């Protein structure tokens, strides 16, 4: 069967050499069981299969489970049973996306399930049996009291998802924030495909307002620290300033010379692709040895930042107010 030019391009991209993974992006080895469990603070356990992660808290009454990535699935229950025989008493949704909560059906049906109101509304629309509807819904802040432990759930506006929340264990100084901070790595493609790029950017600084020592980010292969947040803020600051400069510095006549001006989508694609490419060309050499995936996702991250600068921050480049 003949391949299309798009498939050929995708194959060539796969075959291109990739930058070595820097030491900062390396996590613990995954054992033969297929997952790793670490107690990252008193009673707080981190579980990962090397790409996704969740956490659970063991209290004197039972277990509070936060999220359930399908790639971990029933291994979450095995991880919990390897630590305690206490029952699961509470379940928390970070947000609605199935790659993080698509296995919530493994938990007991009769335990309370906590989520932000927007997440609950999205789940009701999706009607997925593997993501049962939350039973305890909140708008701003809610504290889950579970025996001798507590978790504070805070909604601070849309970021990666409209209802994505901060989950904080104040006594243990552990913070969970999913799909916003990627310890040791650049953010996933297109700035984590976020519902709100300004909210995603603001969430970086909001994270540092919590007095935490360990951060569970939901992705990649290790637990994070405040220094990881500061490094990602530096990356995003660089991304924003470099992309904003490219919005006005690319040679528009040269870019548009081969483009049919009647094809408006081709016009915008040519411009945005050139802006993202200019930013990535400048940034990747600065970051490829500092964060994993800088050579892979800086280009689409710059593309999304360019659109956020134009549409959210009002930096219109050559498409500003006509004289």
JSON list of C-alpha atoms in Angstrom, two decimals, residues 1-151:
[
{"chain": "A", "resi": 1, "resn": "UNK", "atom": "CA", "xyz": [0.00, 0.00, 0.00]},
{"chain": "A", "resi": 2, "resn": "UNK", "atom": "CA", "xyz": [1.58, 3.34, -1.00]},
{"chain": "A", "resi": 3, "resn": "UNK", "atom": "CA", "xyz": [2.23, 5.79, 1.80]},
{"chain": "A", "resi": 4, "resn": "UNK", "atom": "CA", "xyz": [1.10, 9.41, 1.77]},
{"chain": "A", "resi": 5, "resn": "UNK", "atom": "CA", "xyz": [3.56, 12.32, 1.95]},
{"chain": "A", "resi": 6, "resn": "UNK", "atom": "CA", "xyz": [2.37, 12.93, 5.51]},
{"chain": "A", "resi": 7, "resn": "UNK", "atom": "CA", "xyz": [3.25, 9.38, 6.53]},
{"chain": "A", "resi": 8, "resn": "UNK", "atom": "CA", "xyz": [6.61, 9.71, 4.79]},
{"chain": "A", "resi": 9, "resn": "UNK", "atom": "CA", "xyz": [7.31, 12.93, 6.69]},
{"chain": "A", "resi": 10, "resn": "UNK", "atom": "CA", "xyz": [6.32, 11.26, 9.98]},
{"chain": "A", "resi": 11, "resn": "UNK", "atom": "CA", "xyz": [8.60, 8.30, 9.27]},
{"chain": "A", "resi": 12, "resn": "UNK", "atom": "CA", "xyz": [11.55, 10.56, 8.45]},
{"chain": "A", "resi": 13, "resn": "UNK", "atom": "CA", "xyz": [10.96, 12.49, 11.67]},
{"chain": "A", "resi": 14, "resn": "UNK", "atom": "CA", "xyz": [10.98, 9.23, 13.67]},
{"chain": "A", "resi": 15, "resn": "UNK", "atom": "CA", "xyz": [14.25, 8.19, 12.08]},
{"chain": "A", "resi": 16, "resn": "UNK", "atom": "CA", "xyz": [16.08, 11.44, 12.77]},
{"chain": "A", "resi": 17, "resn": "UNK", "atom": "CA", "xyz": [18.65, 11.23, 15.59]},
{"chain": "A", "resi": 18, "resn": "UNK", "atom": "CA", "xyz": [17.43, 12.58, 18.92]},
{"chain": "A", "resi": 19, "resn": "UNK", "atom": "CA", "xyz": [19.39, 14.51, 21.52]},
{"chain": "A", "resi": 20, "resn": "UNK", "atom": "CA", "xyz": [20.65, 12.43, 24.46]},
{"chain": "A", "resi": 21, "resn": "UNK", "atom": "CA", "xyz": [18.43, 12.53, 27.54]},
{"chain": "A", "resi": 22, "resn": "UNK", "atom": "CA", "xyz": [20.20, 14.82, 30.05]},
{"chain": "A", "resi": 23, "resn": "UNK", "atom": "CA", "xyz": [20.84, 13.49, 33.58]},
{"chain": "A", "resi": 24, "resn": "UNK", "atom": "CA", "xyz": [18.22, 15.84, 35.08]},
{"chain": "A", "resi": 25, "resn": "UNK", "atom": "CA", "xyz": [15.51, 14.05, 33.08]},
{"chain": "A", "resi": 26, "resn": "UNK", "atom": "CA", "xyz": [16.34, 10.55, 34.31]},
{"chain": "A", "resi": 27, "resn": "UNK", "atom": "CA", "xyz": [14.24, 8.84, 36.96]},
{"chain": "A", "resi": 28, "resn": "UNK", "atom": "CA", "xyz": [14.40, 5.56, 38.89]},
{"chain": "A", "resi": 29, "resn": "UNK", "atom": "CA", "xyz": [14.58, 2.27, 37.04]},
{"chain": "A", "resi": 30, "resn": "UNK", "atom": "CA", "xyz": [11.21, 0.58, 36.57]},
{"chain": "A", "resi": 31, "resn": "UNK", "atom": "CA", "xyz": [11.31, -2.95, 38.02]},
{"chain": "A", "resi": 32, "resn": "UNK", "atom": "CA", "xyz": [9.96, -6.07, 36.31]},
{"chain": "A", "resi": 33, "resn": "UNK", "atom": "CA", "xyz": [6.59, -5.52, 37.99]},
{"chain": "A", "resi": 34, "resn": "UNK", "atom": "CA", "xyz": [6.10, -2.62, 35.56]},
{"chain": "A", "resi": 35, "resn": "UNK", "atom": "CA", "xyz": [5.77, 0.15, 38.12]},
{"chain": "A", "resi": 36, "resn": "UNK", "atom": "CA", "xyz": [7.75, 1.79, 40.90]},
{"chain": "A", "resi": 37, "resn": "UNK", "atom": "CA", "xyz": [6.43, 2.86, 44.32]},
{"chain": "A", "resi": 38, "resn": "UNK", "atom": "CA", "xyz": [8.24, 5.36, 46.52]},
{"chain": "A", "resi": 39, "resn": "UNK", "atom": "CA", "xyz": [7.28, 6.88, 49.86]},
{"chain": "A", "resi": 40, "resn": "UNK", "atom": "CA", "xyz": [8.10, 10.52, 49.13]},
{"chain": "A", "resi": 41, "resn": "UNK", "atom": "CA", "xyz": [6.89, 11.86, 52.49]},
{"chain": "A", "resi": 42, "resn": "UNK", "atom": "CA", "xyz": [5.30, 10.43, 55.63]},
{"chain": "A", "resi": 43, "resn": "UNK", "atom": "CA", "xyz": [2.42, 8.30, 54.37]},
{"chain": "A", "resi": 44, "resn": "UNK", "atom": "CA", "xyz": [2.52, 9.80, 50.85]},
{"chain": "A", "resi": 45, "resn": "UNK", "atom": "CA", "xyz": [3.40, 7.37, 48.06]},
{"chain": "A", "resi": 46, "resn": "UNK", "atom": "CA", "xyz": [4.30, 8.07, 44.42]},
{"chain": "A", "resi": 47, "resn": "UNK", "atom": "CA", "xyz": [3.57, 5.47, 41.74]},
{"chain": "A", "resi": 48, "resn": "UNK", "atom": "CA", "xyz": [4.87, 5.54, 38.16]},
{"chain": "A", "resi": 49, "resn": "UNK", "atom": "CA", "xyz": [5.47, 3.31, 35.15]},
{"chain": "A", "resi": 50, "resn": "UNK", "atom": "CA", "xyz": [8.01, 5.76, 33.76]},
{"chain": "A", "resi": 51, "resn": "UNK", "atom": "CA", "xyz": [5.70, 8.06, 31.80]},
{"chain": "A", "resi": 52, "resn": "UNK", "atom": "CA", "xyz": [2.60, 8.61, 33.95]},
{"chain": "A", "resi": 53, "resn": "UNK", "atom": "CA", "xyz": [2.33, 8.99, 37.71]},
{"chain": "A", "resi": 54, "resn": "UNK", "atom": "CA", "xyz": [-0.19, 9.32, 40.53]},
{"chain": "A", "resi": 55, "resn": "UNK", "atom": "CA", "xyz": [-0.07, 9.36, 44.32]},
{"chain": "A", "resi": 56, "resn": "UNK", "atom": "CA", "xyz": [-1.89, 7.88, 47.28]},
{"chain": "A", "resi": 57, "resn": "UNK", "atom": "CA", "xyz": [-1.89, 8.79, 50.96]},
{"chain": "A", "resi": 58, "resn": "UNK", "atom": "CA", "xyz": [-2.09, 6.19, 53.73]},
{"chain": "A", "resi": 59, "resn": "UNK", "atom": "CA", "xyz": [-3.94, 7.44, 56.80]},
{"chain": "A", "resi": 60, "resn": "UNK", "atom": "CA", "xyz": [-4.80, 5.73, 60.07]},
{"chain": "A", "resi": 61, "resn": "UNK", "atom": "CA", "xyz": [-8.26, 5.04, 58.62]},
{"chain": "A", "resi": 62, "resn": "UNK", "atom": "CA", "xyz": [-7.54, 4.12, 55.01]},
{"chain": "A", "resi": 63, "resn": "UNK", "atom": "CA", "xyz": [-6.14, 5.30, 51.68]},
{"chain": "A", "resi": 64, "resn": "UNK", "atom": "CA", "xyz": [-6.77, 8.49, 49.70]},
{"chain": "A", "resi": 65, "resn": "UNK", "atom": "CA", "xyz": [-6.06, 7.84, 46.00]},
{"chain": "A", "resi": 66, "resn": "UNK", "atom": "CA", "xyz": [-5.42, 10.72, 43.61]},
{"chain": "A", "resi": 67, "resn": "UNK", "atom": "CA", "xyz": [-5.96, 9.96, 39.91]},
{"chain": "A", "resi": 68, "resn": "UNK", "atom": "CA", "xyz": [-5.70, 6.63, 38.08]},
{"chain": "A", "resi": 69, "resn": "UNK", "atom": "CA", "xyz": [-3.79, 6.64, 34.78]},
{"chain": "A", "resi": 70, "resn": "UNK", "atom": "CA", "xyz": [-4.84, 3.69, 32.59]},
{"chain": "A", "resi": 71, "resn": "UNK", "atom": "CA", "xyz": [-1.17, 2.84, 31.98]},
{"chain": "A", "resi": 72, "resn": "UNK", "atom": "CA", "xyz": [-0.99, 2.01, 35.69]},
{"chain": "A", "resi": 73, "resn": "UNK", "atom": "CA", "xyz": [-4.52, 0.62, 35.94]},
{"chain": "A", "resi": 74, "resn": "UNK", "atom": "CA", "xyz": [-4.77, -2.32, 38.36]},
{"chain": "A", "resi": 75, "resn": "UNK", "atom": "CA", "xyz": [-1.11, -1.90, 39.24]},
{"chain": "A", "resi": 76, "resn": "UNK", "atom": "CA", "xyz": [-2.31, 1.00, 41.40]},
{"chain": "A", "resi": 77, "resn": "UNK", "atom": "CA", "xyz": [-4.20, -1.49, 43.57]},
{"chain": "A", "resi": 78, "resn": "UNK", "atom": "CA", "xyz": [-1.15, -3.77, 43.67]},
{"chain": "A", "resi": 79, "resn": "UNK", "atom": "CA", "xyz": [1.00, -0.82, 44.71]},
{"chain": "A", "resi": 80, "resn": "UNK", "atom": "CA", "xyz": [-1.41, 0.10, 47.49]},
{"chain": "A", "resi": 81, "resn": "UNK", "atom": "CA", "xyz": [-1.70, -3.50, 48.72]},
{"chain": "A", "resi": 82, "resn": "UNK", "atom": "CA", "xyz": [2.09, -3.71, 48.78]},
{"chain": "A", "resi": 83, "resn": "UNK", "atom": "CA", "xyz": [2.08, -0.91, 51.33]},
{"chain": "A", "resi": 84, "resn": "UNK", "atom": "CA", "xyz": [-1.08, -1.37, 53.40]},
{"chain": "A", "resi": 85, "resn": "UNK", "atom": "CA", "xyz": [-4.17, -3.53, 53.79]},
{"chain": "A", "resi": 86, "resn": "UNK", "atom": "CA", "xyz": [-6.29, -0.53, 54.78]},
{"chain": "A", "resi": 87, "resn": "UNK", "atom": "CA", "xyz": [-9.27, 0.19, 52.52]},
{"chain": "A", "resi": 88, "resn": "UNK", "atom": "CA", "xyz": [-9.47, 2.95, 49.94]},
{"chain": "A", "resi": 89, "resn": "UNK", "atom": "CA", "xyz": [-11.67, 5.57, 51.57]},
{"chain": "A", "resi": 90, "resn": "UNK", "atom": "CA", "xyz": [-11.40, 8.65, 49.30]},
{"chain": "A", "resi": 91, "resn": "UNK", "atom": "CA", "xyz": [-10.72, 9.29, 45.60]},
{"chain": "A", "resi": 92, "resn": "UNK", "atom": "CA", "xyz": [-9.64, 12.61, 44.07]},
{"chain": "A", "resi": 93, "resn": "UNK", "atom": "CA", "xyz": [-9.78, 13.74, 40.43]},
{"chain": "A", "resi": 94, "resn": "UNK", "atom": "CA", "xyz": [-7.08, 16.22, 39.39]},
{"chain": "A", "resi": 95, "resn": "UNK", "atom": "CA", "xyz": [-9.04, 16.95, 36.16]},
{"chain": "A", "resi": 96, "resn": "UNK", "atom": "CA", "xyz": [-11.10, 15.07, 33.60]},
{"chain": "A", "resi": 97, "resn": "UNK", "atom": "CA", "xyz": [-8.58, 13.86, 31.02]},
{"chain": "A", "resi": 98, "resn": "UNK", "atom": "CA", "xyz": [-8.69, 10.12, 30.54]},
{"chain": "A", "resi": 99, "resn": "UNK", "atom": "CA", "xyz": [-4.92, 9.64, 30.32]},
{"chain": "A", "resi": 100, "resn": "UNK", "atom": "CA", "xyz": [-4.80, 10.55, 34.03]},
{"chain": "A", "resi": 101, "resn": "UNK", "atom": "CA", "xyz": [-8.17, 9.39, 35.36]},
{"chain": "A", "resi": 102, "resn": "UNK", "atom": "CA", "xyz": [-9.31, 6.83, 32.80]},
{"chain": "A", "resi": 103, "resn": "UNK", "atom": "CA", "xyz": [-8.93, 3.97, 35.28]},
{"chain": "A", "resi": 104, "resn": "UNK", "atom": "CA", "xyz": [-10.90, 5.49, 38.18]},
{"chain": "A", "resi": 105, "resn": "UNK", "atom": "CA", "xyz": [-13.28, 2.55, 37.84]},
{"chain": "A", "resi": 106, "resn": "UNK", "atom": "CA", "xyz": [-10.71, 0.32, 39.61]},
{"chain": "A", "resi": 107, "resn": "UNK", "atom": "CA", "xyz": [-11.56, 2.03, 42.89]},
{"chain": "A", "resi": 108, "resn": "UNK", "atom": "CA", "xyz": [-14.53, 0.96, 45.06]},
{"chain": "A", "resi": 109, "resn": "UNK", "atom": "CA", "xyz": [-17.86, 2.34, 43.88]},
{"chain": "A", "resi": 110, "resn": "UNK", "atom": "CA", "xyz": [-19.06, 3.41, 47.32]},
{"chain": "A", "resi": 111, "resn": "UNK", "atom": "CA", "xyz": [-16.24, 5.80, 48.31]},
{"chain": "A", "resi": 112, "resn": "UNK", "atom": "CA", "xyz": [-16.56, 9.59, 47.96]},
{"chain": "A", "resi": 113, "resn": "UNK", "atom": "CA", "xyz": [-15.03, 11.01, 44.78]},
{"chain": "A", "resi": 114, "resn": "UNK", "atom": "CA", "xyz": [-13.83, 14.63, 44.84]},
{"chain": "A", "resi": 115, "resn": "UNK", "atom": "CA", "xyz": [-13.48, 17.01, 41.87]},
{"chain": "A", "resi": 116, "resn": "UNK", "atom": "CA", "xyz": [-13.83, 20.62, 40.89]},
{"chain": "A", "resi": 117, "resn": "UNK", "atom": "CA", "xyz": [-17.26, 21.56, 39.58]},
{"chain": "A", "resi": 118, "resn": "UNK", "atom": "CA", "xyz": [-16.01, 22.08, 36.02]},
{"chain": "A", "resi": 119, "resn": "UNK", "atom": "CA", "xyz": [-14.39, 18.63, 36.03]},
{"chain": "A", "resi": 120, "resn": "UNK", "atom": "CA", "xyz": [-17.64, 17.12, 37.28]},
{"chain": "A", "resi": 121, "resn": "UNK", "atom": "CA", "xyz": [-19.56, 18.85, 34.50]},
{"chain": "A", "resi": 122, "resn": "UNK", "atom": "CA", "xyz": [-17.15, 17.58, 31.85]},
{"chain": "A", "resi": 123, "resn": "UNK", "atom": "CA", "xyz": [-17.34, 14.04, 33.20]},
{"chain": "A", "resi": 124, "resn": "UNK", "atom": "CA", "xyz": [-21.13, 14.16, 33.18]},
{"chain": "A", "resi": 125, "resn": "UNK", "atom": "CA", "xyz": [-21.05, 15.10, 29.49]},
{"chain": "A", "resi": 126, "resn": "UNK", "atom": "CA", "xyz": [-18.54, 12.38, 28.64]},
{"chain": "A", "resi": 127, "resn": "UNK", "atom": "CA", "xyz": [-20.46, 9.66, 30.51]},
{"chain": "A", "resi": 128, "resn": "UNK", "atom": "CA", "xyz": [-17.48, 7.29, 30.59]},
{"chain": "A", "resi": 129, "resn": "UNK", "atom": "CA", "xyz": [-17.98, 4.25, 32.86]},
{"chain": "A", "resi": 130, "resn": "UNK", "atom": "CA", "xyz": [-14.24, 4.21, 33.56]},
{"chain": "A", "resi": 131, "resn": "UNK", "atom": "CA", "xyz": [-14.47, 7.76, 34.91]},
{"chain": "A", "resi": 132, "resn": "UNK", "atom": "CA", "xyz": [-17.39, 7.61, 37.38]},
{"chain": "A", "resi": 133, "resn": "UNK", "atom": "CA", "xyz": [-19.00, 10.92, 38.23]},
{"chain": "A", "resi": 134, "resn": "UNK", "atom": "CA", "xyz": [-17.67, 12.75, 41.29]},
{"chain": "A", "resi": 135, "resn": "UNK", "atom": "CA", "xyz": [-19.88, 12.75, 44.35]},
{"chain": "A", "resi": 136, "resn": "UNK", "atom": "CA", "xyz": [-18.24, 15.65, 46.23]},
{"chain": "A", "resi": 137, "resn": "UNK", "atom": "CA", "xyz": [-17.92, 18.81, 44.14]},
{"chain": "A", "resi": 138, "resn": "UNK", "atom": "CA", "xyz": [-16.36, 22.16, 45.10]},
{"chain": "A", "resi": 139, "resn": "UNK", "atom": "CA", "xyz": [-15.80, 25.59, 43.55]},
{"chain": "A", "resi": 140, "resn": "UNK", "atom": "CA", "xyz": [-12.80, 27.23, 45.24]},
{"chain": "A", "resi": 141, "resn": "UNK", "atom": "CA", "xyz": [-11.19, 25.26, 48.07]},
{"chain": "A", "resi": 142, "resn": "UNK", "atom": "CA", "xyz": [-12.04, 22.04, 49.85]},
{"chain": "A", "resi": 143, "resn": "UNK", "atom": "CA", "xyz": [-10.10, 20.12, 52.49]},
{"chain": "A", "resi": 144, "resn": "UNK", "atom": "CA", "xyz": [-10.36, 16.35, 52.50]},
{"chain": "A", "resi": 145, "resn": "UNK", "atom": "CA", "xyz": [-10.02, 15.22, 56.12]},
{"chain": "A", "resi": 146, "resn": "UNK", "atom": "CA", "xyz": [-8.99, 11.57, 56.19]},
{"chain": "A", "resi": 147, "resn": "UNK", "atom": "CA", "xyz": [-8.02, 10.25, 59.61]},
{"chain": "A", "resi": 148, "resn": "UNK", "atom": "CA", "xyz": [-4.71, 11.76, 60.68]},
{"chain": "A", "resi": 149, "resn": "UNK", "atom": "CA", "xyz": [-4.02, 13.29, 57.24]},
{"chain": "A", "resi": 150, "resn": "UNK", "atom": "CA", "xyz": [-5.57, 16.01, 55.11]},
{"chain": "A", "resi": 151, "resn": "UNK", "atom": "CA", "xyz": [-5.41, 17.17, 51.51]}
]
